[in-house]
Short mmCIF file of C-alpha atoms in Angstrom, two decimals:
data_model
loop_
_atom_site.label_atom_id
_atom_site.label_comp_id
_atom_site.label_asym_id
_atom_site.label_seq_id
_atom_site.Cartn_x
_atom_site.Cartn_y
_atom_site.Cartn_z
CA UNK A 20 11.45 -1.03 -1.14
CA UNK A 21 14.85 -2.64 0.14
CA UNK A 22 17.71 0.07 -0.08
CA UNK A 23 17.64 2.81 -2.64
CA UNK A 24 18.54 2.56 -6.44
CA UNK A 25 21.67 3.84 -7.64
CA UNK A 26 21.60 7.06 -8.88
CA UNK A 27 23.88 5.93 -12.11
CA UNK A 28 21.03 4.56 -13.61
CA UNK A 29 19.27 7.22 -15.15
CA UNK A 30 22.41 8.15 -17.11
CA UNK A 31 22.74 4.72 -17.72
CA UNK A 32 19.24 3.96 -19.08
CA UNK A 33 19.69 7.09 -20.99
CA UNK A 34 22.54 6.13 -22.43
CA UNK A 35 20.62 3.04 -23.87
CA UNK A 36 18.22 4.71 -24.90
CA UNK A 37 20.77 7.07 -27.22
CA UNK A 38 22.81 4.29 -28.47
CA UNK A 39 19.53 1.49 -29.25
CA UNK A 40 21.92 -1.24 -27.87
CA UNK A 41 18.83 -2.39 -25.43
CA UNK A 42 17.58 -3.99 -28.22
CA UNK A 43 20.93 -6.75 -28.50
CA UNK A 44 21.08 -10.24 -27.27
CA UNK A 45 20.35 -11.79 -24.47
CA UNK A 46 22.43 -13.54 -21.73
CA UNK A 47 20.18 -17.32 -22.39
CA UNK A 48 22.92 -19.71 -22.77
CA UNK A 49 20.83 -21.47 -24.86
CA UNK A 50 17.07 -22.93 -26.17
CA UNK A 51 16.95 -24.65 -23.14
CA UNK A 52 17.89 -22.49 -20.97
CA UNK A 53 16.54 -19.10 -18.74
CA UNK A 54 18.44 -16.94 -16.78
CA UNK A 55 17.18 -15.19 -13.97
CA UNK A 56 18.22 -12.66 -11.38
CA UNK A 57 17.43 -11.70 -8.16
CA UNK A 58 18.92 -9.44 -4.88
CA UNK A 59 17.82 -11.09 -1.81
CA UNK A 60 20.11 -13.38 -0.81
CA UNK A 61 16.94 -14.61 1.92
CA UNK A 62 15.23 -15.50 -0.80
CA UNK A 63 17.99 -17.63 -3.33
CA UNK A 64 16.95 -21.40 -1.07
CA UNK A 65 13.31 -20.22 -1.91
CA UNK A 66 13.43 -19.61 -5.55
CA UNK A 67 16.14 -22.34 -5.70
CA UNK A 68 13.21 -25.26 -4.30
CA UNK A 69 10.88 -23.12 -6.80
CA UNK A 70 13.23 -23.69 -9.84
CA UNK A 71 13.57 -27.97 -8.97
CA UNK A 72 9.60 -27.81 -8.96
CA UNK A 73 9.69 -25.46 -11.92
CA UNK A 74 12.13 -27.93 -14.23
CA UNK A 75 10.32 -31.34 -12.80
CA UNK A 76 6.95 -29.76 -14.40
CA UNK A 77 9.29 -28.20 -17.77
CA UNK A 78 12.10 -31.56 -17.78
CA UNK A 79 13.32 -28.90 -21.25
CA UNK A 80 14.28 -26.12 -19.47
CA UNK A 81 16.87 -25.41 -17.22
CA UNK A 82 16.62 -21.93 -14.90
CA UNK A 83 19.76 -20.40 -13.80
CA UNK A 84 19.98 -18.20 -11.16
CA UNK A 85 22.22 -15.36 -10.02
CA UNK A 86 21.80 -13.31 -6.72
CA UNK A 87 23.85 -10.41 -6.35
CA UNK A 88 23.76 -7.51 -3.99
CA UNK A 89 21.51 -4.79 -4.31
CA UNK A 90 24.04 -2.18 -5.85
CA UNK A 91 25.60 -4.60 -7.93
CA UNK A 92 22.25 -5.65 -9.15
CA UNK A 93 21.46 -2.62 -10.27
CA UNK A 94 24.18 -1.49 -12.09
CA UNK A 95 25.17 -4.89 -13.87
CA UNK A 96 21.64 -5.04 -14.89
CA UNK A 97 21.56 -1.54 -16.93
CA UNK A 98 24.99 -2.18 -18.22
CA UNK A 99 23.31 -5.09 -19.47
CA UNK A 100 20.59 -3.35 -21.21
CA UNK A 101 23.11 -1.19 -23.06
CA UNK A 102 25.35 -4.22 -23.88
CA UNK A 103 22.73 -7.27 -24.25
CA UNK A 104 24.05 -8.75 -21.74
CA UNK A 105 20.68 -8.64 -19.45
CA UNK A 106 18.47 -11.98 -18.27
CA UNK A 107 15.63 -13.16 -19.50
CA UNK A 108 14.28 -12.53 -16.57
CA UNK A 109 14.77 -10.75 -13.48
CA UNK A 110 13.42 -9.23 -10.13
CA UNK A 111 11.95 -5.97 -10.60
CA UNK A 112 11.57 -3.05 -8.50
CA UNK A 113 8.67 -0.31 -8.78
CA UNK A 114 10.78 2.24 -8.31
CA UNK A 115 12.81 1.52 -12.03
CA UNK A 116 9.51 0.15 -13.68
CA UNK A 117 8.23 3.50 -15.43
CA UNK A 118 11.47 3.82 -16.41
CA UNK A 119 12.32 0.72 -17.71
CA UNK A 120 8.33 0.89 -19.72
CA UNK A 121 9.54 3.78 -20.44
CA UNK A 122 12.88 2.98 -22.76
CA UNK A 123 11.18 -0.17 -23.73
CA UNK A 124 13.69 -2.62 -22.36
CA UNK A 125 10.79 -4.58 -21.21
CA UNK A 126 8.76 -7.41 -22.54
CA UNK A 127 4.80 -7.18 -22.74
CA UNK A 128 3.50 -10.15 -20.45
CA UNK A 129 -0.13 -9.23 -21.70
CA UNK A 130 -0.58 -13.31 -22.93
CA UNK A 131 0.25 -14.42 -19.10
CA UNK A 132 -3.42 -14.03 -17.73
CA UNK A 133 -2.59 -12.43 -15.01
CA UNK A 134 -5.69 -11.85 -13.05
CA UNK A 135 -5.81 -8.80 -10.78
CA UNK A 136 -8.53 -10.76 -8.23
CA UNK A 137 -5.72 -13.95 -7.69
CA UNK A 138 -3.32 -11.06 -5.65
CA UNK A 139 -3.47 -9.09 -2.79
CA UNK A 140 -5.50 -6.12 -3.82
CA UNK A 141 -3.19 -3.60 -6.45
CA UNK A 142 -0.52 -5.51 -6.40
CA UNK A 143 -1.00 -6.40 -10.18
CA UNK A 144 -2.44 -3.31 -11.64
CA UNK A 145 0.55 -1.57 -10.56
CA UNK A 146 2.30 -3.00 -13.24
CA UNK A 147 0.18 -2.14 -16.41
CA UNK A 148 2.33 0.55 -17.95
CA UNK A 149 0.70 3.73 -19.23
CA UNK A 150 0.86 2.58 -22.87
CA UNK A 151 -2.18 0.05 -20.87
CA UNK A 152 0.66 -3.51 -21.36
CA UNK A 153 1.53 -5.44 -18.54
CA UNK A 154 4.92 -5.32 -17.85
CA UNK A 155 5.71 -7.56 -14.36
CA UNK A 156 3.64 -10.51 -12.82
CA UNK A 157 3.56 -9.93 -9.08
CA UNK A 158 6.01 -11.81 -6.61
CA UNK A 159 5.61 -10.64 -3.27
CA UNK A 160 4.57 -7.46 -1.11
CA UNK A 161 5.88 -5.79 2.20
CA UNK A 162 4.11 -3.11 4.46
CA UNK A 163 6.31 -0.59 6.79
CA UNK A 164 5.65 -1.42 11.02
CA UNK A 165 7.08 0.04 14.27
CA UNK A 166 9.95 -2.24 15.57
CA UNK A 167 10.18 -1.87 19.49
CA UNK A 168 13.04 -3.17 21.77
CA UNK A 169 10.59 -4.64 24.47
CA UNK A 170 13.00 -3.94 27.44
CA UNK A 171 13.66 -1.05 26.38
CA UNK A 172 9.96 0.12 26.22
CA UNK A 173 9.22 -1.85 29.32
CA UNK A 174 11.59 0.02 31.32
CA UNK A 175 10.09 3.34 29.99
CA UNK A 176 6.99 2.18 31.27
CA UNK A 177 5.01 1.29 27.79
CA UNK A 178 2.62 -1.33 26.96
CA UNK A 179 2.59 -3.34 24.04
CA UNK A 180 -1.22 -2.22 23.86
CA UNK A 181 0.21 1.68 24.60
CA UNK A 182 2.56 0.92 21.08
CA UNK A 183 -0.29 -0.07 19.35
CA UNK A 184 -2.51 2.74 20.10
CA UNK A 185 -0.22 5.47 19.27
CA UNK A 186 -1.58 8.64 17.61
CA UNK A 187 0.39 11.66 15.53
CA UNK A 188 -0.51 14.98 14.67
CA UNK A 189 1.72 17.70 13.41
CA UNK A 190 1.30 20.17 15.55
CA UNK A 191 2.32 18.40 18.85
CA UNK A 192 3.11 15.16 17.66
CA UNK A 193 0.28 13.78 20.01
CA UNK A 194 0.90 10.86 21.84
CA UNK A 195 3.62 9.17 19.60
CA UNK A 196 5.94 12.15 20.31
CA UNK A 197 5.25 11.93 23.88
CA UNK A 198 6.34 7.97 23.63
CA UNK A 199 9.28 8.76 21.51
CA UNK A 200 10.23 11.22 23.78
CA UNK A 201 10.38 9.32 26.70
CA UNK A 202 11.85 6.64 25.36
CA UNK A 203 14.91 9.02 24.67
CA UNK A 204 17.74 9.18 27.37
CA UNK A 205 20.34 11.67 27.34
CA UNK A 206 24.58 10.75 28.47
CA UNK A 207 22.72 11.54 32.54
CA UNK A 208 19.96 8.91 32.39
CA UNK A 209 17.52 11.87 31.65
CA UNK A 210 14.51 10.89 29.16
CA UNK A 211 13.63 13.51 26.66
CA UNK A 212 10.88 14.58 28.03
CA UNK A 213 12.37 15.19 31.79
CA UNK A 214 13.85 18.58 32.83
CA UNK A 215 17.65 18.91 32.33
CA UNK A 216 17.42 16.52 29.49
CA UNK A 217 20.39 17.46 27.32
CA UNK A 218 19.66 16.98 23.29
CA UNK A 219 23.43 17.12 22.16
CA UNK A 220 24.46 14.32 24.15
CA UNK A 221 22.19 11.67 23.78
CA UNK A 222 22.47 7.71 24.27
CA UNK A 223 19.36 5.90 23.34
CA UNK A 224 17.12 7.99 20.80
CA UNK A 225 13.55 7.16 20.80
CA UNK A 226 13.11 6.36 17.18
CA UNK A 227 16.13 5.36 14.79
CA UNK A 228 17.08 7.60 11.82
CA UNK A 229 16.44 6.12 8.10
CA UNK A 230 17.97 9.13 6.45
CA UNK A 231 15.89 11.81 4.87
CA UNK A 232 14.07 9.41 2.88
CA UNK A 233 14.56 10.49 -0.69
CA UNK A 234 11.37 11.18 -2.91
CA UNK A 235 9.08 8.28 -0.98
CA UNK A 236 10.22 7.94 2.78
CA UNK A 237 8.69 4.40 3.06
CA UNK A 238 10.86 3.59 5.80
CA UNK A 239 10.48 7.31 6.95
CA UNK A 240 8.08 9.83 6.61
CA UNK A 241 5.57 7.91 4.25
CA UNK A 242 3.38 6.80 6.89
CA UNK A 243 2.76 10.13 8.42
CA UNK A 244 2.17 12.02 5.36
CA UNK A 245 -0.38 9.40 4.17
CA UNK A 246 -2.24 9.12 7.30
CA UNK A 247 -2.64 12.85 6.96
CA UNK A 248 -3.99 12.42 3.88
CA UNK A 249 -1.63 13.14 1.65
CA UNK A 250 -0.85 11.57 -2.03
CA UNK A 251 2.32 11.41 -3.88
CA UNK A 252 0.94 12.38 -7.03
CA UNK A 253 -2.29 13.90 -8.48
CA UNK A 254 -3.34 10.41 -9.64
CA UNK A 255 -2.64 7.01 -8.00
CA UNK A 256 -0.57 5.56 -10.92
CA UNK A 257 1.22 7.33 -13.81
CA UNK A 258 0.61 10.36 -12.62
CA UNK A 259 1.59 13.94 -13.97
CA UNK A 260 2.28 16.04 -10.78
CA UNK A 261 3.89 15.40 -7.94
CA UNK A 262 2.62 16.95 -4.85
CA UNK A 263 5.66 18.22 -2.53
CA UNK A 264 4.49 21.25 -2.48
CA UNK A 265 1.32 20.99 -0.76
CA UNK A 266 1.31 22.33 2.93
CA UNK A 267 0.16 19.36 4.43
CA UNK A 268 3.10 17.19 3.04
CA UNK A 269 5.65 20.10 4.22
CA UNK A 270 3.94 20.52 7.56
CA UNK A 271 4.44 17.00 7.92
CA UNK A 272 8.23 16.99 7.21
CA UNK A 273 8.80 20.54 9.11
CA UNK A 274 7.38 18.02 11.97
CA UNK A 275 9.55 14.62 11.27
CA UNK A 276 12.80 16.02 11.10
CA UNK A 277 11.68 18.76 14.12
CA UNK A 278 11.96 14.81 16.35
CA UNK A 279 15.70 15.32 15.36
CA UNK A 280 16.03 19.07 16.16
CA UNK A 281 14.65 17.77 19.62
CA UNK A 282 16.94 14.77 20.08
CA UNK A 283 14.49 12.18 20.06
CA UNK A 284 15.68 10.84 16.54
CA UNK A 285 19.56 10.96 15.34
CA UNK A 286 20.73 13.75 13.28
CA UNK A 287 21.47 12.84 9.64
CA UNK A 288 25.14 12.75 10.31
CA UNK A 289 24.48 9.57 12.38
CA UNK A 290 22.82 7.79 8.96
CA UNK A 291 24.57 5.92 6.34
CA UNK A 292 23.05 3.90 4.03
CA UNK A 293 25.80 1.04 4.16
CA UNK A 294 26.48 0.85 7.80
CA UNK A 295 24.05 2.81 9.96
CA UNK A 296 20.74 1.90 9.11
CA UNK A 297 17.41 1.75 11.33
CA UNK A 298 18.25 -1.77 11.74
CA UNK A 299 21.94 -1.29 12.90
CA UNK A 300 21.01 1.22 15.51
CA UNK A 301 18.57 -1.15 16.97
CA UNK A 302 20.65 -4.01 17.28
CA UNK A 303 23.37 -1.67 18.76
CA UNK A 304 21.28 -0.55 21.37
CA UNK A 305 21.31 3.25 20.17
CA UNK A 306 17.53 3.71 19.38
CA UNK A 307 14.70 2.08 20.79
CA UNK A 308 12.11 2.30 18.12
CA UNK A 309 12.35 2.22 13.99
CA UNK A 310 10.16 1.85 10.78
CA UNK A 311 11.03 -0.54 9.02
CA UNK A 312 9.76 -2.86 6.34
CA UNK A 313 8.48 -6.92 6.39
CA UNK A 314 11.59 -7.86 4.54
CA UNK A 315 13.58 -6.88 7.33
CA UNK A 316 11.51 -9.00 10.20
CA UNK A 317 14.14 -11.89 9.83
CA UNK A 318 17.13 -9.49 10.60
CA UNK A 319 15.12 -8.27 13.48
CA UNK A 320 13.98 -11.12 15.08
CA UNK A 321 17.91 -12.64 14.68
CA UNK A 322 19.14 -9.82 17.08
CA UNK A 323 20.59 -12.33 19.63
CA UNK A 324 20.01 -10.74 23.18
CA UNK A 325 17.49 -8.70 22.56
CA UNK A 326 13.46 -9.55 22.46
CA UNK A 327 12.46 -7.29 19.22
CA UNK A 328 8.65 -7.04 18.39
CA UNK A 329 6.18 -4.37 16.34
CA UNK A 330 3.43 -2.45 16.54
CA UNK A 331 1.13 -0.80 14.37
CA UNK A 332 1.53 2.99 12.66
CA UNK A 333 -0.11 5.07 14.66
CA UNK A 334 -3.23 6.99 13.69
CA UNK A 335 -2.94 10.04 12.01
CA UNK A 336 -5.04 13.12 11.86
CA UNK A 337 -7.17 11.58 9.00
CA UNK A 338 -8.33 8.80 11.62
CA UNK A 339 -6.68 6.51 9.79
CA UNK A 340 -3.10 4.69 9.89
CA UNK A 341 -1.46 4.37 7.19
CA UNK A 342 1.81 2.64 5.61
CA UNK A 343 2.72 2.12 2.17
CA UNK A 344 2.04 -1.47 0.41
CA UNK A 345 4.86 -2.22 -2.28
CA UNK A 346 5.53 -5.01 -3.90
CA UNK A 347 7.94 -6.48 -6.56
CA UNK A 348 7.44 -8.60 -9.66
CA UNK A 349 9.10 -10.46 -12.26
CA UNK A 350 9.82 -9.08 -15.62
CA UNK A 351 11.08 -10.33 -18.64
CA UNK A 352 13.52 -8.14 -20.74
CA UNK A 353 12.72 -7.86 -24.24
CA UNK A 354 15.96 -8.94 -25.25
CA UNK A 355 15.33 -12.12 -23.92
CA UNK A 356 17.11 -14.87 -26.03
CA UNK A 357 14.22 -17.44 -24.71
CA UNK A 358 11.43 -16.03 -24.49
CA UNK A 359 9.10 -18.85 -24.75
CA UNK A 360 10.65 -20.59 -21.54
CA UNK A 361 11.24 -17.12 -20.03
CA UNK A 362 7.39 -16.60 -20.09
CA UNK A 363 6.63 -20.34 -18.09
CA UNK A 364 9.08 -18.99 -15.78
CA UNK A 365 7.67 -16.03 -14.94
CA UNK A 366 3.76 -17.49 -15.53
CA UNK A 367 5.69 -20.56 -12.99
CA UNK A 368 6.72 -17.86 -10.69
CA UNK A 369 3.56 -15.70 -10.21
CA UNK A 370 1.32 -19.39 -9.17
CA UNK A 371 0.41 -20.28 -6.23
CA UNK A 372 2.54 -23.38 -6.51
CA UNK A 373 5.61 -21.86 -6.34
CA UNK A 374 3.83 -18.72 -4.28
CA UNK A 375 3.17 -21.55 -1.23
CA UNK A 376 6.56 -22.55 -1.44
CA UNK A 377 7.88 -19.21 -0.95
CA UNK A 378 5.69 -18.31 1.70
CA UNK A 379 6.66 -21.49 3.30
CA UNK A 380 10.23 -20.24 4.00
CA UNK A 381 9.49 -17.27 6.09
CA UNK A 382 11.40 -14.67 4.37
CA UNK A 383 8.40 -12.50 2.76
CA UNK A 384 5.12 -12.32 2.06
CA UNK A 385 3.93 -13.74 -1.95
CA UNK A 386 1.85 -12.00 -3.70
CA UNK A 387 -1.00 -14.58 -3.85
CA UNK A 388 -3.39 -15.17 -0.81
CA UNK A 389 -2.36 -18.16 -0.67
CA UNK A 390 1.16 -17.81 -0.58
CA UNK A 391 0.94 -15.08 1.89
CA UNK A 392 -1.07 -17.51 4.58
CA UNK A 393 1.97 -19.82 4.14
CA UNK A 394 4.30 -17.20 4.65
CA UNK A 395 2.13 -16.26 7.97
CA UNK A 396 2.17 -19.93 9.17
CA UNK A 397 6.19 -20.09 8.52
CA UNK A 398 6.76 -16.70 11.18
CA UNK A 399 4.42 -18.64 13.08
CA UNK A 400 6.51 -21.64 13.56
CA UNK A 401 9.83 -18.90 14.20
CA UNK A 402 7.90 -17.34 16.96
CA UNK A 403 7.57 -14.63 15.28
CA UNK A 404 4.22 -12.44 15.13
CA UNK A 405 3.81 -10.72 11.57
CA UNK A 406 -0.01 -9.04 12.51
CA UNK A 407 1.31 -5.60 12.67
CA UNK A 408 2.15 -6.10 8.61
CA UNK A 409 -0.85 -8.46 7.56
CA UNK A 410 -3.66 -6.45 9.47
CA UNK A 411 -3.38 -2.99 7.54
CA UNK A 412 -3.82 -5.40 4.45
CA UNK A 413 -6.76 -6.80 5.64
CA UNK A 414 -8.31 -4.10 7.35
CA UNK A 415 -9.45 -1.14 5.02
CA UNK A 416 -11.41 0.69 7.04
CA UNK A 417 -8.88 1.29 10.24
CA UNK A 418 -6.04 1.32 7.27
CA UNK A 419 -4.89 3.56 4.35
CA UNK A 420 -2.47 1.50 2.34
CA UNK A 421 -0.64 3.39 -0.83
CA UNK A 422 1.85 2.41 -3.44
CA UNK A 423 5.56 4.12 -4.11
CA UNK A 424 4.76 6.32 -6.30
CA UNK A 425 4.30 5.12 -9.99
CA UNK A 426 5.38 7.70 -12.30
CA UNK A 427 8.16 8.37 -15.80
CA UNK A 428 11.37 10.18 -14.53
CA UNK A 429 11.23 8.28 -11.54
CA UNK A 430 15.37 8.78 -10.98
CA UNK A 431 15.20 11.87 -11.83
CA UNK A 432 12.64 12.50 -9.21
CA UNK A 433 15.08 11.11 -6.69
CA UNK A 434 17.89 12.53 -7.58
CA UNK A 435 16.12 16.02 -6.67
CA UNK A 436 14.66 14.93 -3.62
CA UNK A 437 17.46 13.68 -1.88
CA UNK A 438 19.60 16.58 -1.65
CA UNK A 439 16.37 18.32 -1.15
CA UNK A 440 14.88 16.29 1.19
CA UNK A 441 18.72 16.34 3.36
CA UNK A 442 18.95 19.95 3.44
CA UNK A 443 15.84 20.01 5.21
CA UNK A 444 17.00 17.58 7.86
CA UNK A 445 20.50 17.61 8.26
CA UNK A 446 21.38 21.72 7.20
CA UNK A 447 18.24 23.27 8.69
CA UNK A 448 16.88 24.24 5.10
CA UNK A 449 13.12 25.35 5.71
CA UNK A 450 10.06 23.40 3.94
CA UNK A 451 8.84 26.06 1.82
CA UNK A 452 12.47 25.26 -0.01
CA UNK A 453 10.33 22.05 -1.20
CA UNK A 454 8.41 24.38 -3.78
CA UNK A 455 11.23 25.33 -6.22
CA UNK A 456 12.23 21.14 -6.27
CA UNK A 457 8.95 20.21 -6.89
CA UNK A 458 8.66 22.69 -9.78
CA UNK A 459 11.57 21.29 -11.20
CA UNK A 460 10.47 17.72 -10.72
CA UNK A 461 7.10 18.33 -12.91
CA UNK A 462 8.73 20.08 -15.58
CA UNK A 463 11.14 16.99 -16.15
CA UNK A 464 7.72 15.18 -16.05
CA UNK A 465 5.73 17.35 -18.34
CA UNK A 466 8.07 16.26 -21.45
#
């Protein structure tokens, strides 16, 4: 969810694994005293009014927080595995989690009580491990929706109602491809789906490029392949195959990055993951459309000039639409110099007290019901309408909502995928070239 993990930290965690230094001190300054980080810099005022409720309740301990950026995060966090120099507690990201179970870096939470029923639905079972311990206490979820600059599909003719009824298919790309399309306008004012319309020189794609999108493509391809009915893996958590191979999945992706080969979407020369996100090329006017996730509404909706708003995923050939559901939690390493007052942290953290306080800030959805309905009041009172992220949540049956994949070797996984996964896209490489990676992926697996 948010970014991509560095791909340093599977050597890294290996490396602590090798050496057993995981198991050294922790960063606690003292008794009283519990560290905790976090990435978001959006969401440092929330925890921060979370923390002044926390130590009123617990007038003992004292929680100090850090926020650093997401790469930084990442890699000052393993080097603090390996050199006890972690938190006691800290933000945690499904993508690391089997990994982290894995090298047992984590503390068991199993004493918390966290009940699966008091979250949006999955959001806590995703973080039982496979050894059947709970290893995170869920914080807050996000869902993947179409951003739309409204002049821009106003000019072309498009109805918020037309956005929302979008359907896929990957044969044709059904009516989505025809809106994409024509919401595509070459260096001559021709749309992409005019004659004359010239593919090489284009000024306003249809749909903004998020990369190849790795081993998930939340942001990318995830939706599609889901609403086709395609899974990840051959179970829903922990499983022991991934499924890249399958036809569907690679008919799918022949499809997605077939929208670039066409014009409608950048080529992956146009990406980079520091300065030319999905985001980026909407607020500079290059793309009219992107998926994107809820923890990017904010940065949307502060585009000055421009009137940015969402619609749903459109409907795929299952009759369903579909977009992943992830969500982050808070772990506590097992290094943890305090783990007593780590543990009414994190139990502190996961209530609806501090859940409703979150919410009320604006910035993401909490885990807890409740703290999502505050969250939906807050966009509310921006102006801002969050239905095309709440409603596949609440609506099962016009809605297929999946997880990131939850498996061991998950940066592994990635690191195959992505060069993979860009070939295909940016060199031309054909599908079927998805075969031989995903071999290699399950035999890393099968240890």
């Amino acid at each position: 969810m948010r970014l991509r993990t560095l791909t340093a930290l599977a050597g890294a965690l290996t490396l602590s694994l090798v050496t057993g230094c995981a198991q050294g001190g922790g960063t606690g300054a003292s008794s009283n005293t519990v560290t905790y980080w976090l990435w978001d810099a959006n969401q440092l005022p929330a925890y921060q009014a979370c923390a002044k409720g926390f130590e009123k309740e617990n007038p003992e301990l004292d929680v100090r927080i850090t926020q650093l950026g997401w790469s930084d995060y990442w890699t000052k966090l393993t080097a603090g595995f390996i050199a006890g120099t972690q938190p006691d507690v800290f933000t945690d990201h499904i993508q690391n989690f089997g990994q982290f179970a894995d090298l047992k870096v984590l503390e068991p939470l199993d004493d918390l009580g966290i009940d699966d029923s008091a979250y949006q639905p999955g959001l806590a079972a995703n973080w039982i491990g496979k050894d059947g311990h709970r290893y995170g206490a869920p914080k807050d979820w996000d869902t993947v929706a179409l951003f739309y600059n409204a002049r821009m599909t106003a000019d072309a003719g498009l109805t918020p109602e037309e956005l929302n009824s979008l359907s896929w298919n990957p044969e044709d790309g059904g009516t989505f491809e025809k809106a994409i399309a024509h919401l595509t306008i070459d260096r001559n004012g021709r749309r992409g789906d005019e004659p004359g319309f010239d593919r090489h020189n284009v000024k306003v794609y249809g749909l903004a490029t998020g990369g190849g999108g790795y081993g998930d493509g939340q942001t990318q391809w995830s939706n599609f392949a889901a609403s086709a009915g395609w899974d990840y893996l051959d179970k829903a958590r922990w499983g022991t195959k991934y499924q890249y191979d399958s036809r569907t999945f690679q008919s799918v992706i022949k499809w997605y990055f077939g929208l670039a080969e066409k014009g409608y979407m950048p080529p992956l020369a146009d990406y980079n993951v520091q300065s030319n996100q999905q985001n980026t090329q909407i607020a500079a006017g290059k793309a009219a459309t992107a998926f994107d996730g809820a923890w990017m509404i904010s940065t949307y909706a502060g585009f000055k000039g421009k009137d940015i708003r969402t619609a749903l995923t459109p409907v795929g050939p299952t009759g369903k639409r579909a977009t992943m559901m992830n969500g982050l939690a808070d772990s506590i390493t097992k290094a943890s110099r305090n783990k007593e007052g780590a543990r009414k942290w994190v139990s502190y953290l996961a209530s609806d007290t501090c859940q409703k306080v979150v919410g009320g800030y604006g910035v993401v959805f909490p885990a807890t019901p409740a703290g999502t309905e505050a969250a939906v009041a807050a966009y509310r009172k921006k102006g801002i309408d969050v239905s095309s992220f709440t409603e596949p949540v609440a609506d099962k049956k016009r809605f297929r909502t999946f997880s990131y994949p939850i498996a061991s070797y998950s940066a592994d996984m990635t690191a195959l995928m992505q060069p993979a996964m860009e070939d295909i896209y940016g060199n031309g490489k054909p599908v079927s070239s998805l075969d031989e990676t995903n071999d290699q992926i399950n035999l890393i697996l099968s240890q």
